[in-house]
Amino acid sequence: MIEEVRRDQPLEERERVARRTRARPPHSTPREYVRRYGINPDTGEPLGFRGYEYLRAILADPSPRVVIQKAAQVGVTVTALWRSLWWVEVARAHTLYLFPTHVSALRFARGRVSVLLEHSEHLREVFSQRKLGHWRAGHVNLYCHGGRSRTELMSIPVQALVVDERDEMYVSAAGAPRVWSALELARQRLSGQKHSWEWLISTPTLPGLGISADFAASDQHHYHLRCPYCRRHVLPSWPDMVRGWTPGADPARAQFACPGCGALWSEAERRQAIARGRWLARAPDAPTRGYHVTQLIAPHASAERLARQAQAAEDDPTARQAFYNLVLGLPYHSEGTRLERRYIEEALERGRTSCAPPQGVTVAGIDVGGRWLHAVVARVCARLLWVIQAQRLPDWHAVLELLRRHQVQRYVVDALPETHAARQLLQTYPNGSLCYYRPAGSAWHIQEHIIRAPRTETLDALFACFREGRVAATELPEECIAHLTSLVRLFRRRPDGQFVAEYVPAGGPDHFAHALGYCLLAAELGQATPVFRAIEPRVVGEIPW
């Protein structure tokens, strides 16, 4: 007879019973493993699924590839941690738990894994060799690393991989001396394994980017709650699940309700609806298992708090993005965060209605993009930037020929990654400047032939010129238009908790957009005062040439 571990037993007794029944079959399931040994690292108490019934199927999922698009604070990270421990101890699979940075990996190791080891005698016995970020159970390893070290990722062969905050994973800039992606490099660690598992976990950012694209390609499981009134399984959705409240009204009046029949739920009825819910797939034939986990199904969520958060997000784009990404677990970008194609078409129409580009100063911008160099030549006339040519070039000699052919008077070139080649261009063809991008909110810095410009503010100025009708062109390649419309402005949370605006390429490459941005900077450098608002007025006055 197998001795059972009961929930009402003290933790020490549960572990003693578990050790006595250690001779369990090798196919012991993850749910049985957590039932025997599970501890909540946040509380030190036995880990249960009461209120978190939606996590049971995720924990037990045998699929080789799982995608989880989630809100914040819904229990998924703890579930992934225990699944990792099961992989190591039961499946005997070397496992890597990957975070975007070394700091976040250390925080997880100290705040979650170390806490489990402190509270669990069983885990201390299993992981006899322990070092922060690396724990060994016999010959099987559990690693917890950040994704910024290419060398570390290349040296770890694993059979199970958990990627936490997939959307924040490092991807080198196109054209960097060594182009690599933390996610793709980690995936290569699974190659050659007979059996392997991959879990991708993240709060989403933009539609079609990162975890959002991964989830869209999966079977898209959504957790449906079972209404205690209409007895149907209904999909929780915002704002249909919160009634008795409208924007501008008192959030204290908000109450959870069935999105189907509209019946109001008490807290006990909502807990019952969660407990009796089930996962349903929208695309069951897809090869990858996917889950969407929102705070609408989390036990700690309250209708009043959700209403207050939604109310705060009404007129604040930062709060609105955070509400959709972190609370609803949905990708989001608001209107105006991407350059709409109609503004580009208006610029083309503006150019085609004129006989020829007006006379003025000829400027150029060059962006380095992997195999190709992307150049834009324009003419500055009064308050108009007239694009003459946008072209992809094979090498620096072709760039030099372009500058000479158009008799460019000022130009700005991307300083990275080919700094040496860019400096040689400046020596061969004077009146150029190197541009180093800086993070959003950084101060401008200009010295002789070197510009350090905030990336976000530069692109803000470029797109504002399009929207204000201050760009004209007779022709733009479709590739250039695609690059301009690829960038989306979103808000990211810094380590200090503050949000900063940042442009990310959500629709493909963006090299021509940066080349045109450099063109705008070159146009500003010759002005006594900034015409296109691409450089701060006080900085223009300090230019030393």
Coordinates of C-alpha atoms in Angstrom, one line a residue:
M1 CA 0.0 0.0 0.0
I2 CA 1.3 3.4 -1.0
E3 CA 1.4 5.9 1.8
E4 CA -0.3 9.2 0.8
V5 CA 0.7 12.8 1.5
R6 CA -2.3 14.7 2.8
R7 CA -2.8 18.5 2.6
D8 CA -3.6 18.8 6.3
Q9 CA -0.2 17.3 7.3
P10 CA 2.5 19.7 8.5
L11 CA 5.3 20.3 6.0
E12 CA 7.9 18.2 7.9
E13 CA 5.5 15.2 8.0
R14 CA 4.7 15.6 4.3
E15 CA 8.4 15.4 3.5
R16 CA 9.0 12.4 5.7
V17 CA 6.1 10.5 4.0
A18 CA 7.4 11.6 0.6
R19 CA 10.9 10.2 1.4
R20 CA 9.4 6.9 2.5
T21 CA 7.6 6.6 -0.8
R22 CA 10.6 7.8 -2.8
A23 CA 10.6 4.5 -4.8
R24 CA 8.0 5.9 -7.1
P25 CA 7.8 5.0 -10.8
P26 CA 10.0 7.0 -13.1
H27 CA 7.0 8.3 -15.0
S28 CA 5.7 10.2 -11.9
T29 CA 3.7 13.1 -13.3
P30 CA 4.4 16.8 -12.6
R31 CA 1.1 17.2 -10.7
E32 CA 2.0 14.2 -8.4
Y33 CA 5.5 15.7 -7.9
V34 CA 4.1 19.1 -6.9
R35 CA 1.4 17.4 -4.7
R36 CA 4.2 15.6 -2.8
Y37 CA 6.8 18.3 -2.6
G38 CA 5.3 21.6 -3.7
I39 CA 6.1 24.8 -1.8
N40 CA 5.1 28.3 -2.7
P41 CA 8.4 30.3 -2.7
D42 CA 6.5 33.5 -2.0
T43 CA 5.0 32.3 1.2
G44 CA 6.9 29.1 2.2
E45 CA 3.6 27.3 2.5
P46 CA 2.5 24.1 0.7
L47 CA 1.8 24.8 -2.9
G48 CA -1.9 24.2 -3.8
F49 CA -4.0 25.1 -6.8
R50 CA -7.1 26.4 -4.9
G51 CA -8.1 29.5 -6.8
Y52 CA -5.4 28.7 -9.4
E53 CA -7.1 25.7 -11.0
Y54 CA -6.2 27.0 -14.5
L55 CA -2.5 26.2 -13.7
R56 CA -3.0 22.5 -13.3
A57 CA -3.3 21.8 -17.1
I58 CA -0.3 24.0 -17.8
L59 CA 1.9 22.2 -15.2
A60 CA 1.0 18.8 -16.5
D61 CA 1.2 19.6 -20.2
P62 CA 3.4 17.0 -22.0
S63 CA 3.8 19.0 -25.2
P64 CA 7.4 19.5 -26.4
R65 CA 6.7 23.2 -27.1
V66 CA 4.5 25.4 -25.0
V67 CA 3.8 29.1 -25.4
I68 CA 2.3 31.1 -22.5
Q69 CA 1.1 34.7 -23.2
K70 CA 0.4 36.0 -19.7
A71 CA -0.5 38.9 -17.5
A72 CA 1.7 39.8 -14.5
Q73 CA 1.2 37.9 -11.1
V74 CA -0.9 35.0 -12.3
G75 CA 1.3 32.1 -10.9
V76 CA 2.9 31.0 -14.2
T77 CA 6.5 31.6 -13.1
V78 CA 6.1 29.5 -10.0
T79 CA 4.5 26.8 -12.2
A80 CA 7.4 26.9 -14.6
L81 CA 9.9 26.6 -11.8
W82 CA 8.3 23.5 -10.4
R83 CA 8.1 22.0 -13.9
S84 CA 11.8 22.7 -14.2
L85 CA 12.5 20.9 -10.9
W86 CA 10.5 17.9 -12.2
W87 CA 12.5 17.9 -15.4
V88 CA 15.7 17.7 -13.4
E89 CA 14.7 15.2 -10.7
V90 CA 12.2 12.9 -12.5
A91 CA 12.8 13.3 -16.2
R92 CA 16.6 13.5 -15.6
A93 CA 16.9 16.3 -18.1
H94 CA 19.4 19.1 -18.0
T95 CA 17.4 22.3 -17.7
L96 CA 18.0 26.0 -18.4
Y97 CA 15.8 28.7 -17.0
L98 CA 16.6 31.8 -19.0
F99 CA 16.0 35.4 -18.2
P100 CA 16.7 38.6 -20.3
T101 CA 19.5 39.8 -18.0
H102 CA 22.0 38.5 -15.4
V103 CA 20.4 40.7 -12.8
S104 CA 16.9 39.3 -13.3
A105 CA 18.3 35.7 -13.2
L106 CA 20.1 36.4 -9.9
R107 CA 16.9 37.9 -8.5
F108 CA 15.0 34.8 -9.4
A109 CA 17.7 32.5 -8.1
R110 CA 17.8 34.3 -4.7
G111 CA 14.1 35.1 -4.3
R112 CA 12.6 31.8 -5.6
V113 CA 15.0 28.9 -6.0
S114 CA 17.0 29.6 -2.8
V115 CA 13.8 30.1 -0.8
L116 CA 12.5 26.7 -2.0
L117 CA 15.8 25.0 -0.9
E118 CA 15.6 26.7 2.5
H119 CA 12.1 25.4 3.1
S120 CA 12.4 21.9 1.6
E121 CA 14.6 19.3 3.1
H122 CA 13.7 17.1 0.1
L123 CA 15.1 19.6 -2.4
R124 CA 18.2 20.1 -0.3
E125 CA 18.8 16.3 -0.5
V126 CA 18.2 16.2 -4.2
F127 CA 20.3 19.2 -5.1
S128 CA 23.3 18.3 -3.0
Q129 CA 25.6 20.6 -5.1
R130 CA 24.4 24.1 -5.0
K131 CA 25.8 27.3 -6.3
L132 CA 23.8 30.5 -7.1
G133 CA 22.5 30.0 -10.7
H134 CA 23.6 26.4 -10.9
W135 CA 22.2 23.5 -9.0
R136 CA 23.0 19.8 -9.5
A137 CA 21.0 16.7 -8.8
G138 CA 23.4 13.8 -9.2
H139 CA 24.7 14.3 -12.8
V140 CA 21.7 16.5 -13.9
N141 CA 22.0 20.3 -13.9
L142 CA 19.6 23.1 -13.4
Y143 CA 20.9 26.4 -14.7
C144 CA 19.5 29.9 -14.2
H145 CA 21.2 32.4 -16.5
G146 CA 20.7 35.8 -18.1
G147 CA 20.5 36.0 -21.9
R148 CA 23.2 38.7 -22.6
S149 CA 26.2 36.3 -22.5
R150 CA 26.7 34.5 -25.8
T151 CA 29.6 32.5 -24.4
E152 CA 27.5 31.1 -21.5
L153 CA 24.6 30.1 -23.8
M154 CA 26.9 28.3 -26.2
S155 CA 28.5 26.2 -23.4
I156 CA 25.3 24.7 -22.0
P157 CA 23.8 21.6 -23.6
V158 CA 20.2 21.1 -22.2
Q159 CA 17.1 19.1 -22.9
A160 CA 14.6 21.4 -21.3
L161 CA 14.4 25.2 -21.8
V162 CA 12.2 27.8 -20.1
V163 CA 12.5 31.3 -21.5
D164 CA 10.9 33.8 -19.1
E165 CA 10.0 37.3 -20.4
R166 CA 10.6 36.2 -24.0
D167 CA 9.8 39.7 -25.4
E168 CA 12.7 41.2 -23.5
M169 CA 15.3 38.7 -24.7
Y170 CA 18.4 40.2 -26.3
V171 CA 18.7 40.5 -30.1
S172 CA 21.8 42.1 -31.5
A173 CA 21.3 45.1 -33.8
A174 CA 21.2 44.2 -37.5
G175 CA 24.7 44.9 -38.9
A176 CA 26.4 44.2 -35.6
P177 CA 29.8 42.5 -35.9
R178 CA 28.3 39.4 -34.4
V179 CA 24.6 39.1 -35.1
W180 CA 22.9 36.8 -32.6
S181 CA 19.7 36.3 -30.7
A182 CA 19.6 35.0 -27.1
L183 CA 16.4 33.0 -27.8
E184 CA 17.7 31.3 -31.0
L185 CA 21.0 30.5 -29.4
A186 CA 19.3 29.0 -26.4
R187 CA 17.1 26.9 -28.7
Q188 CA 20.2 25.5 -30.4
R189 CA 21.1 24.0 -27.0
L190 CA 18.2 21.6 -27.5
S191 CA 19.4 20.4 -30.9
G192 CA 20.5 16.8 -31.1
Q193 CA 18.4 15.7 -28.1
K194 CA 16.1 12.7 -28.5
H195 CA 13.5 14.3 -26.2
S196 CA 13.3 18.0 -25.4
W197 CA 10.9 20.6 -24.0
E198 CA 10.6 24.3 -24.6
W199 CA 8.5 26.8 -22.7
L200 CA 8.2 30.4 -23.8
I201 CA 6.7 32.7 -21.2
S202 CA 6.1 36.5 -21.5
T203 CA 3.8 39.4 -20.9
P204 CA 3.1 40.6 -24.4
T205 CA 4.0 44.0 -25.9
L206 CA 2.9 44.6 -29.5
P207 CA 0.6 42.7 -31.8
G208 CA 2.6 40.4 -34.0
L209 CA 5.8 40.8 -32.0
G210 CA 7.5 38.2 -29.8
I211 CA 5.1 36.1 -27.6
S212 CA 2.1 37.6 -29.4
A213 CA 3.3 36.1 -32.7
D214 CA 4.2 32.8 -31.0
F215 CA 0.8 32.6 -29.4
A216 CA -1.0 33.4 -32.7
A217 CA 0.8 30.5 -34.3
S218 CA -0.2 28.1 -31.5
D219 CA -3.5 26.3 -30.8
Q220 CA -4.5 29.3 -28.6
H221 CA -6.0 27.9 -25.5
H222 CA -8.2 30.3 -23.4
Y223 CA -9.6 29.5 -20.0
H224 CA -13.4 29.5 -20.0
L225 CA -15.2 30.1 -16.7
R226 CA -18.4 28.1 -15.9
C227 CA -21.1 30.5 -14.9
P228 CA -23.1 29.2 -11.9
Y229 CA -26.3 30.7 -13.4
C230 CA -26.4 29.9 -17.1
R231 CA -24.1 26.8 -16.6
R232 CA -22.2 27.7 -19.8
H233 CA -18.4 28.0 -20.2
V234 CA -17.8 31.6 -21.1
L235 CA -14.6 33.4 -22.2
P236 CA -13.6 36.2 -19.7
S237 CA -13.2 39.4 -21.6
W238 CA -12.8 43.1 -20.8
P239 CA -14.9 45.1 -20.2
D240 CA -17.8 42.5 -20.5
M241 CA -16.8 40.7 -17.3
V242 CA -17.1 43.8 -15.1
R243 CA -20.5 45.4 -14.7
G244 CA -22.1 48.2 -12.7
W245 CA -19.3 50.6 -13.8
T246 CA -18.6 52.9 -16.7
P247 CA -15.6 55.2 -17.2
G248 CA -16.1 58.2 -15.0
A249 CA -18.2 56.3 -12.5
D250 CA -17.2 55.2 -9.0
P251 CA -15.0 52.1 -9.4
A252 CA -16.3 50.8 -6.0
R253 CA -19.5 49.9 -7.8
A254 CA -17.8 47.5 -10.2
Q255 CA -18.7 43.8 -9.9
F256 CA -17.8 40.7 -11.7
A257 CA -20.4 39.3 -14.0
C258 CA -20.9 36.5 -16.6
P259 CA -19.9 37.8 -20.0
G260 CA -22.6 35.6 -21.5
C261 CA -25.8 35.9 -19.5
G262 CA -24.8 39.1 -17.6
A263 CA -25.6 37.6 -14.1
L264 CA -23.6 39.3 -11.3
W265 CA -21.2 37.1 -9.4
S266 CA -20.4 37.2 -5.7
E267 CA -16.7 36.5 -4.9
A268 CA -17.6 33.0 -3.9
E269 CA -19.5 32.4 -7.2
R270 CA -16.5 33.8 -9.1
R271 CA -14.1 31.4 -7.3
Q272 CA -16.5 28.6 -8.2
A273 CA -16.6 29.7 -11.8
I274 CA -12.8 29.6 -11.9
A275 CA -12.6 26.2 -10.2
R276 CA -15.0 24.6 -12.7
G277 CA -13.5 26.3 -15.7
R278 CA -11.7 24.5 -18.6
W279 CA -9.2 25.3 -21.3
L280 CA -10.6 25.5 -24.9
A281 CA -8.5 25.8 -28.0
R282 CA -9.3 28.2 -30.9
A283 CA -6.9 26.4 -33.4
P284 CA -6.7 22.8 -32.1
D285 CA -4.8 21.6 -35.2
A286 CA -1.8 23.9 -34.6
P287 CA 1.4 22.1 -33.8
T288 CA 2.3 24.2 -30.7
R289 CA 0.4 24.3 -27.4
G290 CA -0.4 27.9 -26.4
Y291 CA -2.1 29.4 -23.3
H292 CA -3.4 32.9 -22.6
V293 CA -3.5 33.7 -18.9
T294 CA -5.2 37.0 -17.9
Q295 CA -5.7 38.6 -14.4
L296 CA -9.5 38.3 -15.2
I297 CA -9.2 34.6 -14.0
A298 CA -6.7 35.2 -11.2
P299 CA -8.1 34.8 -7.7
H300 CA -6.4 38.0 -6.3
A301 CA -8.0 40.3 -8.9
S302 CA -10.9 42.5 -7.8
A303 CA -13.5 44.2 -10.0
E304 CA -12.9 47.5 -8.2
R305 CA -9.1 47.4 -8.7
L306 CA -9.5 46.5 -12.4
A307 CA -12.0 49.4 -12.8
R308 CA -9.5 51.8 -11.1
Q309 CA -6.7 50.7 -13.4
A310 CA -8.8 51.1 -16.5
Q311 CA -9.9 54.5 -15.3
A312 CA -6.3 55.6 -14.8
A313 CA -5.5 54.4 -18.3
E314 CA -8.2 56.4 -20.0
D315 CA -6.0 59.5 -20.8
D316 CA -2.5 58.1 -20.1
P317 CA -1.0 56.0 -23.0
T318 CA 1.7 54.6 -20.6
A319 CA -0.9 53.3 -18.2
R320 CA -3.1 52.1 -21.0
Q321 CA -0.4 50.0 -22.5
A322 CA 0.5 48.6 -19.0
F323 CA -3.2 47.8 -18.4
Y324 CA -3.4 45.7 -21.6
N325 CA 0.0 44.1 -21.3
L326 CA 0.3 43.5 -17.6
V327 CA -3.3 43.1 -16.5
L328 CA -5.2 41.7 -19.4
G329 CA -2.1 39.9 -20.9
L330 CA -2.9 41.2 -24.3
P331 CA -0.6 42.9 -26.9
Y332 CA -1.5 46.5 -27.5
H333 CA -0.5 49.6 -29.4
S334 CA -2.5 52.8 -29.5
E335 CA -3.4 54.9 -32.6
G336 CA -0.6 57.2 -33.6
T337 CA 2.2 55.0 -32.2
R338 CA 3.2 53.9 -35.8
L339 CA 3.6 56.1 -38.9
E340 CA 0.5 55.5 -41.0
R341 CA 1.0 54.8 -44.7
R342 CA -1.3 57.6 -45.7
Y343 CA 1.2 60.2 -44.5
I344 CA 3.9 58.6 -46.7
E345 CA 1.4 58.7 -49.7
E346 CA 0.7 62.4 -49.0
A347 CA 4.4 63.1 -49.1
L348 CA 4.6 61.3 -52.4
E349 CA 1.6 63.2 -53.7
R350 CA 3.2 66.5 -52.5
G351 CA 6.4 65.7 -54.5
R352 CA 4.6 64.6 -57.7
T353 CA 2.6 67.8 -58.0
S354 CA 5.8 69.8 -58.2
C355 CA 7.8 70.0 -61.4
A356 CA 11.2 69.3 -59.8
P357 CA 12.9 69.3 -56.3
P358 CA 13.5 72.9 -55.3
Q359 CA 17.0 74.3 -54.9
G360 CA 18.6 74.0 -51.4
V361 CA 21.2 72.3 -49.3
T362 CA 21.7 68.6 -50.2
V363 CA 22.0 66.3 -47.2
A364 CA 22.2 62.5 -46.8
G365 CA 21.8 59.8 -44.1
I366 CA 23.4 56.4 -44.1
D367 CA 22.4 53.4 -41.9
V368 CA 24.4 50.2 -41.7
G369 CA 22.2 47.1 -41.9
G370 CA 23.8 43.8 -42.1
R371 CA 24.8 43.0 -45.7
W372 CA 23.6 46.3 -47.1
L373 CA 24.1 50.0 -46.5
H374 CA 20.9 52.1 -46.7
A375 CA 21.2 55.7 -47.9
V376 CA 18.8 58.5 -48.3
V377 CA 19.6 61.8 -50.1
A378 CA 17.4 64.8 -49.6
R379 CA 17.3 68.5 -50.2
V380 CA 16.4 71.1 -47.6
C381 CA 14.3 74.0 -48.8
A382 CA 12.8 76.4 -46.3
R383 CA 10.8 74.1 -43.9
L384 CA 10.6 71.1 -46.3
L385 CA 12.7 68.0 -46.5
W386 CA 12.6 66.8 -50.1
V387 CA 13.7 63.2 -50.6
I388 CA 15.6 62.8 -53.8
Q389 CA 16.7 59.2 -53.6
A390 CA 16.5 56.2 -51.2
Q391 CA 18.7 53.3 -52.2
R392 CA 20.2 50.1 -50.8
L393 CA 24.0 50.0 -51.5
P394 CA 26.4 47.0 -51.5
D395 CA 29.5 48.7 -50.0
W396 CA 31.1 51.9 -48.8
H397 CA 32.6 52.7 -52.3
A398 CA 29.0 52.9 -53.6
V399 CA 28.1 55.2 -50.8
L400 CA 31.0 57.5 -51.7
E401 CA 29.9 57.5 -55.3
L402 CA 26.4 58.4 -54.3
L403 CA 27.6 61.4 -52.2
R404 CA 29.7 62.7 -55.0
R405 CA 27.0 62.2 -57.7
H406 CA 24.5 64.3 -55.7
Q407 CA 27.2 66.7 -54.4
V408 CA 26.0 66.2 -50.8
Q409 CA 27.0 69.1 -48.6
R410 CA 26.2 67.6 -45.2
Y411 CA 25.6 64.0 -44.2
V412 CA 25.3 61.8 -41.0
V413 CA 26.3 58.2 -41.0
D414 CA 25.6 55.4 -38.5
A415 CA 28.7 55.0 -36.3
L416 CA 28.0 51.4 -35.4
P417 CA 28.9 48.7 -36.0
E418 CA 31.4 49.6 -38.8
T419 CA 33.0 52.6 -37.0
H420 CA 36.4 52.3 -38.8
A421 CA 34.8 52.2 -42.3
A422 CA 32.5 55.2 -41.4
R423 CA 35.5 57.2 -40.2
Q424 CA 37.3 56.4 -43.4
L425 CA 34.3 57.8 -45.3
L426 CA 34.5 61.0 -43.3
Q427 CA 38.2 61.4 -44.2
T428 CA 37.5 60.8 -47.9
Y429 CA 34.4 62.9 -48.2
P430 CA 34.4 65.7 -45.5
N431 CA 31.4 67.5 -44.0
G432 CA 30.1 64.3 -42.5
S433 CA 29.3 63.3 -38.9
L434 CA 29.1 60.0 -37.0
C435 CA 25.9 59.4 -35.1
Y436 CA 25.8 57.3 -31.9
Y437 CA 22.2 56.6 -30.7
R438 CA 21.5 57.0 -27.0
P439 CA 18.6 55.7 -24.9
A440 CA 15.4 57.7 -24.6
G441 CA 15.6 60.7 -22.4
S442 CA 19.4 61.0 -22.6
A443 CA 21.0 64.4 -23.2
W444 CA 22.2 65.5 -26.6
H445 CA 26.0 65.7 -27.1
I446 CA 27.6 67.1 -30.2
Q447 CA 31.3 67.6 -30.7
E448 CA 33.3 67.9 -33.8
H449 CA 31.9 65.4 -36.3
I450 CA 30.3 63.2 -33.6
I451 CA 26.6 63.3 -32.6
R452 CA 25.2 61.5 -29.7
A453 CA 21.4 61.6 -30.2
P454 CA 18.5 60.1 -28.3
R455 CA 17.1 57.5 -30.6
T456 CA 13.4 57.9 -29.6
E457 CA 13.5 61.7 -29.9
T458 CA 15.1 61.5 -33.3
L459 CA 12.5 59.2 -34.7
D460 CA 9.7 61.3 -33.0
A461 CA 10.9 64.3 -34.9
L462 CA 11.1 62.4 -38.2
F463 CA 7.5 61.0 -37.9
A464 CA 6.2 64.4 -36.8
C465 CA 7.6 65.9 -40.1
F466 CA 5.6 63.3 -42.1
R467 CA 2.4 64.0 -40.1
E468 CA 2.8 67.8 -40.4
G469 CA 3.3 67.7 -44.2
R470 CA 7.0 68.7 -44.1
V471 CA 8.4 65.8 -46.2
A472 CA 8.0 65.4 -50.0
A473 CA 9.3 62.8 -52.4
T474 CA 8.7 62.0 -56.0
E475 CA 9.4 58.3 -55.5
L476 CA 10.1 55.9 -52.6
P477 CA 10.9 52.2 -53.0
E478 CA 8.4 49.9 -51.4
E479 CA 11.1 48.6 -49.1
C480 CA 11.7 52.1 -47.8
I481 CA 7.9 52.5 -47.1
A482 CA 7.9 49.1 -45.3
H483 CA 10.8 50.2 -43.1
L484 CA 9.1 53.5 -42.2
T485 CA 5.9 51.8 -41.1
S486 CA 7.7 49.0 -39.3
L487 CA 8.6 51.0 -36.2
V488 CA 6.1 51.1 -33.3
R489 CA 6.4 53.4 -30.3
L490 CA 5.8 51.7 -27.0
F491 CA 6.6 52.2 -23.3
R492 CA 9.0 49.9 -21.5
R493 CA 9.6 49.8 -17.7
R494 CA 13.1 50.5 -16.7
P495 CA 14.8 48.7 -13.7
D496 CA 14.0 51.7 -11.5
G497 CA 10.3 51.3 -12.3
Q498 CA 10.0 54.3 -14.6
F499 CA 8.5 53.9 -18.1
V500 CA 10.4 55.2 -21.2
A501 CA 9.2 55.5 -24.8
E502 CA 11.0 53.3 -27.3
Y503 CA 10.6 52.4 -30.9
V504 CA 10.7 48.7 -31.8
P505 CA 10.6 47.2 -35.3
A506 CA 7.3 45.2 -35.2
G507 CA 6.9 44.7 -38.9
G508 CA 10.4 43.9 -40.1
P509 CA 13.6 45.8 -40.8
D510 CA 13.8 49.6 -40.2
H511 CA 17.1 50.7 -41.8
F512 CA 15.6 53.3 -44.2
A513 CA 13.7 54.9 -41.3
H514 CA 17.0 55.5 -39.5
A515 CA 18.7 56.6 -42.7
L516 CA 16.0 59.2 -43.1
G517 CA 16.4 60.2 -39.4
Y518 CA 20.1 60.8 -40.0
C519 CA 19.2 62.8 -43.0
L520 CA 17.0 65.0 -40.8
L521 CA 19.9 65.4 -38.3
A522 CA 22.2 66.5 -41.2
A523 CA 19.6 69.1 -42.3
E524 CA 19.5 70.5 -38.7
L525 CA 23.3 70.8 -38.4
G526 CA 23.5 73.7 -40.8
Q527 CA 20.7 75.7 -39.3
A528 CA 21.1 78.6 -36.8
T529 CA 17.9 77.3 -35.1
P530 CA 16.4 73.8 -35.5
V531 CA 13.8 73.8 -38.3
F532 CA 12.6 70.2 -38.0
R533 CA 12.9 70.0 -34.2
A534 CA 15.2 67.0 -34.5
I535 CA 17.9 68.7 -32.3
E536 CA 17.4 70.8 -29.2
P537 CA 17.8 74.6 -29.9
R538 CA 20.5 75.1 -27.3
V539 CA 22.5 72.1 -28.8
V540 CA 22.4 73.6 -32.3
G541 CA 23.9 76.8 -31.0
E542 CA 26.8 74.8 -29.5
I543 CA 27.8 73.0 -32.7
P544 CA 31.6 73.7 -33.1
W545 CA 31.8 73.8 -36.9

